[in-house]
JSON list of C-alpha atoms and ligand atoms in Angstrom, two decimals:
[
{"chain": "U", "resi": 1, "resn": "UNK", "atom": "CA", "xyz": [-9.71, -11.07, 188.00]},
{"chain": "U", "resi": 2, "resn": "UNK", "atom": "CA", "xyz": [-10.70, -8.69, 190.92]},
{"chain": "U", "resi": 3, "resn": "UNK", "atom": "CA", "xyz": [-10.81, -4.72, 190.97]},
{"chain": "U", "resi": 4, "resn": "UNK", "atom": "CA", "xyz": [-7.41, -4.79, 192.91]},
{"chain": "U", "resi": 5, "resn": "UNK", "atom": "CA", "xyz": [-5.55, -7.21, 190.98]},
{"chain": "U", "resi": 6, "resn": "UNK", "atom": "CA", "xyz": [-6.34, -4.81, 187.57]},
{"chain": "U", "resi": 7, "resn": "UNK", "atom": "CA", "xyz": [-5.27, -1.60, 188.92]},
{"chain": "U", "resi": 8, "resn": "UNK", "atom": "CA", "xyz": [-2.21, -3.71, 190.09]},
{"chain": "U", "resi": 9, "resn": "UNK", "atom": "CA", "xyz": [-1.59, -4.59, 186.58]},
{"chain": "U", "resi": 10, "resn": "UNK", "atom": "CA", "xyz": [-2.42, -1.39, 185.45]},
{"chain": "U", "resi": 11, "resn": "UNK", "atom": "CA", "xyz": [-0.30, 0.09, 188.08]},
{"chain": "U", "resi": 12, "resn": "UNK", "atom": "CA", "xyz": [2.62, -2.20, 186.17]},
{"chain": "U", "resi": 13, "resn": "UNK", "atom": "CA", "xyz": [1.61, -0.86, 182.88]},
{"chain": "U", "resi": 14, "resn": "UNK", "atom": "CA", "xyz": [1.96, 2.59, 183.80]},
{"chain": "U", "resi": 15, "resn": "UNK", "atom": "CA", "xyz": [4.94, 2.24, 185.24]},
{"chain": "U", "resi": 16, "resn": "UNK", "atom": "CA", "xyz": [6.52, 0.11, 182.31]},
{"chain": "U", "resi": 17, "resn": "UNK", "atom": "CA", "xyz": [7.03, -3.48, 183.95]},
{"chain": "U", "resi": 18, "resn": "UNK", "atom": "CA", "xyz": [5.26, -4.74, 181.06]},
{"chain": "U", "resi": 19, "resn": "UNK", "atom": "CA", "xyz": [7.66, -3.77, 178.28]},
{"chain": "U", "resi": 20, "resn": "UNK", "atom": "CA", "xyz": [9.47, -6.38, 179.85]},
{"chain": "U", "resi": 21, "resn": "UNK", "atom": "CA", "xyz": [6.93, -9.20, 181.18]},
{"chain": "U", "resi": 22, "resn": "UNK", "atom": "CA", "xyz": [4.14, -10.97, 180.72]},
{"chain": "U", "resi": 23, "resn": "UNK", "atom": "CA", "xyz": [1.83, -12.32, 183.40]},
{"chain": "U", "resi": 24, "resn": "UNK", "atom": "CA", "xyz": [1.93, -15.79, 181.71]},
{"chain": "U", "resi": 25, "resn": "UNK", "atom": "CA", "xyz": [4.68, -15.59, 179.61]},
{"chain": "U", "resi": 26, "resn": "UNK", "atom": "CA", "xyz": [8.93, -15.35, 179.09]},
{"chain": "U", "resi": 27, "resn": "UNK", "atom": "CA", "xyz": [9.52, -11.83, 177.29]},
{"chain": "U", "resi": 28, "resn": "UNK", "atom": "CA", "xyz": [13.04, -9.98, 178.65]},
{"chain": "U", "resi": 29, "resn": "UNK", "atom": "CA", "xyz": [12.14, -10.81, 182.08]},
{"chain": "U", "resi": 30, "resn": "UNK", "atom": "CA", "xyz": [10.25, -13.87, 183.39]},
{"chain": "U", "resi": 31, "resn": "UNK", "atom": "CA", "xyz": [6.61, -14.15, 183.44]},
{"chain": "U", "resi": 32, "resn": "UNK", "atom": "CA", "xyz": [4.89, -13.24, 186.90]},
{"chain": "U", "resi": 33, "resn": "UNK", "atom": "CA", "xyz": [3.36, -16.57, 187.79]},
{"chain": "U", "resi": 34, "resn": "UNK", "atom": "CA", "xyz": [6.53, -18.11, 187.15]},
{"chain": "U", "resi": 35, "resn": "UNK", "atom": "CA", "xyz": [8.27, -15.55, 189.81]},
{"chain": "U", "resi": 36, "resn": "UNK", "atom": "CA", "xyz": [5.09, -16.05, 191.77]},
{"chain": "U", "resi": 37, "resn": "UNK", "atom": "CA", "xyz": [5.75, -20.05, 191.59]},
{"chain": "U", "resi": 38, "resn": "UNK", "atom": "CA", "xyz": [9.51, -19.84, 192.23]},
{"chain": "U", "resi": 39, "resn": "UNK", "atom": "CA", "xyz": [9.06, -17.53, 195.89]},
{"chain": "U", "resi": 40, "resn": "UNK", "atom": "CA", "xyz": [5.74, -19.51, 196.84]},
{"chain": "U", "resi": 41, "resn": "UNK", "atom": "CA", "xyz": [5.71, -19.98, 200.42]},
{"chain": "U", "resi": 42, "resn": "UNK", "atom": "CA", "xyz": [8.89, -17.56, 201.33]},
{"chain": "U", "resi": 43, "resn": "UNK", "atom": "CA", "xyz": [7.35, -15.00, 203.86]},
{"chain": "U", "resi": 44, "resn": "UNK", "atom": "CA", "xyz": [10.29, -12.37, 202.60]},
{"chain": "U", "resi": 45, "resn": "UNK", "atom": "CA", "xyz": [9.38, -12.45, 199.51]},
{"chain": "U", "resi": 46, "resn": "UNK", "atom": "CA", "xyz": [7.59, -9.60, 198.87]},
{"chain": "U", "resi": 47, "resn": "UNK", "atom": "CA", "xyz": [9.91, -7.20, 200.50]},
{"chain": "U", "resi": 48, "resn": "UNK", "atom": "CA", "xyz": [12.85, -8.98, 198.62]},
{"chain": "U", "resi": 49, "resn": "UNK", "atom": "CA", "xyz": [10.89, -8.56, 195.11]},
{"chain": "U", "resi": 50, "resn": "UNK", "atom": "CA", "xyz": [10.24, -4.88, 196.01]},
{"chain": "U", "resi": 51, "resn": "UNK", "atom": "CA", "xyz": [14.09, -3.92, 196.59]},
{"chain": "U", "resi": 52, "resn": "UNK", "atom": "CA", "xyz": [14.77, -5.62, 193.54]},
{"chain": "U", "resi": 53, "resn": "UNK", "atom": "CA", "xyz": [12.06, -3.88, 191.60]},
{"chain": "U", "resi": 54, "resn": "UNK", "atom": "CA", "xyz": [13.41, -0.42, 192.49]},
{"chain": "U", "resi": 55, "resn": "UNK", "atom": "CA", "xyz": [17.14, -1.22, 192.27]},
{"chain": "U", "resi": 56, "resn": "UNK", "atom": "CA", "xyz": [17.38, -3.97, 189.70]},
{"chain": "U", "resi": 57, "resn": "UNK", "atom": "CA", "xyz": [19.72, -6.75, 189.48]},
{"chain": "U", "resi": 58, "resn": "UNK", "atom": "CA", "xyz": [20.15, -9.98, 187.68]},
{"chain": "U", "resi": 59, "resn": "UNK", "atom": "CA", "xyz": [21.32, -13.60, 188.43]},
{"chain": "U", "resi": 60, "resn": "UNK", "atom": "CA", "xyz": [18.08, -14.73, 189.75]},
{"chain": "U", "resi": 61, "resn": "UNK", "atom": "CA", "xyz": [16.64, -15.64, 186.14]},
{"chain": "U", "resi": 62, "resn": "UNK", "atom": "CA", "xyz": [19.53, -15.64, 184.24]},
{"chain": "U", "resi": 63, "resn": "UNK", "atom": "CA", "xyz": [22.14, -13.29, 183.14]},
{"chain": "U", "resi": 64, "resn": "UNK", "atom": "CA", "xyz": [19.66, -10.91, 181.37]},
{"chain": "U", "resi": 65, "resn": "UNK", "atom": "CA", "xyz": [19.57, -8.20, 184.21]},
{"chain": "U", "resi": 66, "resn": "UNK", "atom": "CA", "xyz": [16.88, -5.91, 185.45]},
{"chain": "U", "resi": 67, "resn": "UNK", "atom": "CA", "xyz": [17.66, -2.31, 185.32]},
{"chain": "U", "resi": 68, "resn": "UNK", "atom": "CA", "xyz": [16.50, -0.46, 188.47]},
{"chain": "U", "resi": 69, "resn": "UNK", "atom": "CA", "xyz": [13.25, 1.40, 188.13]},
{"chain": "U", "resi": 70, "resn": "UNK", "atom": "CA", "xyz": [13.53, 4.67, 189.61]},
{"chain": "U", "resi": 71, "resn": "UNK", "atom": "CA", "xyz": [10.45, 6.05, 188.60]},
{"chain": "U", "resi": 72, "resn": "UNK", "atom": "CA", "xyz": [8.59, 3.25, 191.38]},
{"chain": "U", "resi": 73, "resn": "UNK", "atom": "CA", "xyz": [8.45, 4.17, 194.66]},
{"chain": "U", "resi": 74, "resn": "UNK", "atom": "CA", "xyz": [9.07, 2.26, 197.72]},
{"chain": "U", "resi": 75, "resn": "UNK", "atom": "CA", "xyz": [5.09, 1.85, 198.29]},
{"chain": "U", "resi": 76, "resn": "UNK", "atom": "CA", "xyz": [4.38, 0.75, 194.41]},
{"chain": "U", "resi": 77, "resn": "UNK", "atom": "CA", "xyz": [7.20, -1.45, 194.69]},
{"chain": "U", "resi": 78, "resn": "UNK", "atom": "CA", "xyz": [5.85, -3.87, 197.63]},
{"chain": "U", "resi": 79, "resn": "UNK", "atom": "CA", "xyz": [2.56, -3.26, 195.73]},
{"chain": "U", "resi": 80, "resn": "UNK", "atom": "CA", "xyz": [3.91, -4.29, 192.57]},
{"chain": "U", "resi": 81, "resn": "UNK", "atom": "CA", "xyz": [5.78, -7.51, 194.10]},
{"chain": "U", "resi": 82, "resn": "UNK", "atom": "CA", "xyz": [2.73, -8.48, 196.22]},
{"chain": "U", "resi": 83, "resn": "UNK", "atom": "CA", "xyz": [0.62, -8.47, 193.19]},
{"chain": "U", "resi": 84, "resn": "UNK", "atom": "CA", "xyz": [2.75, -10.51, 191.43]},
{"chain": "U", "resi": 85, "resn": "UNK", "atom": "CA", "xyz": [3.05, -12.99, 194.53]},
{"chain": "U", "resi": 86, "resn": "UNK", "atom": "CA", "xyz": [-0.50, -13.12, 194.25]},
{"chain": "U", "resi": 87, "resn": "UNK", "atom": "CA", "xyz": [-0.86, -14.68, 190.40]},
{"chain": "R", "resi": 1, "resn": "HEC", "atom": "C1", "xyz": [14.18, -3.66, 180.62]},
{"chain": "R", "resi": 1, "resn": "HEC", "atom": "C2", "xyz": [13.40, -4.84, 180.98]},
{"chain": "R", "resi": 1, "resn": "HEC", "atom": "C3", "xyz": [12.69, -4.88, 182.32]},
{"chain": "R", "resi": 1, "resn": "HEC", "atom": "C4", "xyz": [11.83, -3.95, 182.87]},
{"chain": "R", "resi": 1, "resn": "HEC", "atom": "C5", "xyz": [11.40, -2.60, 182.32]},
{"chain": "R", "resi": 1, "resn": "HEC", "atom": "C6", "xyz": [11.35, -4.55, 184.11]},
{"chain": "R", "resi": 1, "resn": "HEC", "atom": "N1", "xyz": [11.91, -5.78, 184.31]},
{"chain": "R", "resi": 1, "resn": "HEC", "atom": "FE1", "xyz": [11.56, -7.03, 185.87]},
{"chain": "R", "resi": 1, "resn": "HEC", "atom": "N2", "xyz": [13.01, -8.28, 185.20]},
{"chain": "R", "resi": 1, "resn": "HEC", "atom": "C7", "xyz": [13.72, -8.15, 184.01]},
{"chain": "R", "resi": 1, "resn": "HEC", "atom": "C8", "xyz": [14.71, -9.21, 183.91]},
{"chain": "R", "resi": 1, "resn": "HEC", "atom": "C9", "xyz": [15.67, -9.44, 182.76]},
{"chain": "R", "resi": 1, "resn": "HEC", "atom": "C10", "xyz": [14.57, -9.98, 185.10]},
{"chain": "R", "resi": 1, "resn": "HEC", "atom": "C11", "xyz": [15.40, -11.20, 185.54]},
{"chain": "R", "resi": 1, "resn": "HEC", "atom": "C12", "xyz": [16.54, -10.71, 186.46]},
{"chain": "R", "resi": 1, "resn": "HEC", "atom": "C13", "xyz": [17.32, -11.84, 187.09]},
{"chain": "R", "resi": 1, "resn": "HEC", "atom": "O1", "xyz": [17.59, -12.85, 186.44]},
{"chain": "R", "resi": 1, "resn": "HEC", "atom": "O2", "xyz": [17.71, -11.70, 188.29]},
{"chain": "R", "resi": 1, "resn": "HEC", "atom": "C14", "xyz": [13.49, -9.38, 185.87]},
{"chain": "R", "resi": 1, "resn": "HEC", "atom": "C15", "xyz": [13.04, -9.87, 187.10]},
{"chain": "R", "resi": 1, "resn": "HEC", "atom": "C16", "xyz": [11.91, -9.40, 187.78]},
{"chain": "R", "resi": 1, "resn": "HEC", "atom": "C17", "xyz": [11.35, -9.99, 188.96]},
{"chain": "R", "resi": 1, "resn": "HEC", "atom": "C18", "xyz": [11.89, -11.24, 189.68]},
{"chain": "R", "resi": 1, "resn": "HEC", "atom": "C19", "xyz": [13.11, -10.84, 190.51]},
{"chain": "R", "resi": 1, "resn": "HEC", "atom": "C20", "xyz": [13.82, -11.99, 191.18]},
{"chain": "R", "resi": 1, "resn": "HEC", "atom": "O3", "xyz": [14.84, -11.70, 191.86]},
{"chain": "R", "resi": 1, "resn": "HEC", "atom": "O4", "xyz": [13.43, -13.16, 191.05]},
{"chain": "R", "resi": 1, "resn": "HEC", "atom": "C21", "xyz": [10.27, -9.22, 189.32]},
{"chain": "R", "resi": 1, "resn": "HEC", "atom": "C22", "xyz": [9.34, -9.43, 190.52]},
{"chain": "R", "resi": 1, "resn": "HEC", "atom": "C23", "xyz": [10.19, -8.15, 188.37]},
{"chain": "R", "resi": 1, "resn": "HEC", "atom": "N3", "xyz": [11.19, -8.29, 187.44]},
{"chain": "R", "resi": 1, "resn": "HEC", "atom": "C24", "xyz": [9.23, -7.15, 188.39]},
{"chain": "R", "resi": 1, "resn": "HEC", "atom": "C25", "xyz": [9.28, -6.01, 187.60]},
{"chain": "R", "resi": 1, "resn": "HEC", "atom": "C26", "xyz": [8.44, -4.84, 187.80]},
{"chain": "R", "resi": 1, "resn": "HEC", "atom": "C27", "xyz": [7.35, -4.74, 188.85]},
{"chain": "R", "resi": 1, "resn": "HEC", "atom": "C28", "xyz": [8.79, -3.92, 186.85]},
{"chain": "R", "resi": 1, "resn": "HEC", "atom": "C29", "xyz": [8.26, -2.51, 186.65]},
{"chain": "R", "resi": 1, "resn": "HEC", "atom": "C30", "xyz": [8.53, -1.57, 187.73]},
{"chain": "R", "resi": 1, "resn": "HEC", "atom": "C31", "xyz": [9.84, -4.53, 186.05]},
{"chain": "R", "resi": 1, "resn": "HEC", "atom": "N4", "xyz": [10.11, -5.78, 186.54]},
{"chain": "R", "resi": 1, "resn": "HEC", "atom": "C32", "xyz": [10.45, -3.92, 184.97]},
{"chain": "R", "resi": 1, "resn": "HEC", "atom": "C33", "xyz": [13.51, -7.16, 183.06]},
{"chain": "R", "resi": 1, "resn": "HEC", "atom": "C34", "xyz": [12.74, -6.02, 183.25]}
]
């Protein structure tokens, strides 16, 4: 793994994504490189991911919604999804 990609991941630590996810597998939420596999290829991805990072939402996975996280700001949150794009 490179220098970016683990402050990315600790970036999600701190800011709690990983109470809820995995990078390879199901917890609450799916794992990243299954989100990563499902929006391969889509170039709106990562801003898409990002609004739904900060505002939650559900239906996309199931009916297990995301609350909205607050505490991530709109910079985090397209670094955040872009990261997880990446796995
Ligand atoms: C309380 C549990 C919880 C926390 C905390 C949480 N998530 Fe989620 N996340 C979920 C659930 C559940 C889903 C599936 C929502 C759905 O089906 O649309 C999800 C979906 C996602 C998706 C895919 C969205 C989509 O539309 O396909 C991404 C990306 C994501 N989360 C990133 C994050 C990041 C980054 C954080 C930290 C800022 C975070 N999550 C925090 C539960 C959580």
């Amino acid at each position: 793994m490179s220098g970016a990609a683990m402050a990315d991941q600790a970036l999600a630590a701190a800011k709690n994504c990983m109470a809820c996810h995995a990078v390879d597998k199901k917890l609450v939420g799916p794992s990243y490189k299954d989100v990563a596999k499902k929006y391969a290829g889509q170039k709106d991805a990562v801003d898409k991911l990002a609004t739904k990072i900060t505002k939650g939402g559900s239906g996309a996975w199931g009916a297990i919604p995301m609350p909205a996280n607050p505490q991530v700001n709109d910079a985090d949150a397209k670094k955040l999804a872009g990261w997880v794009l990446s796995l």
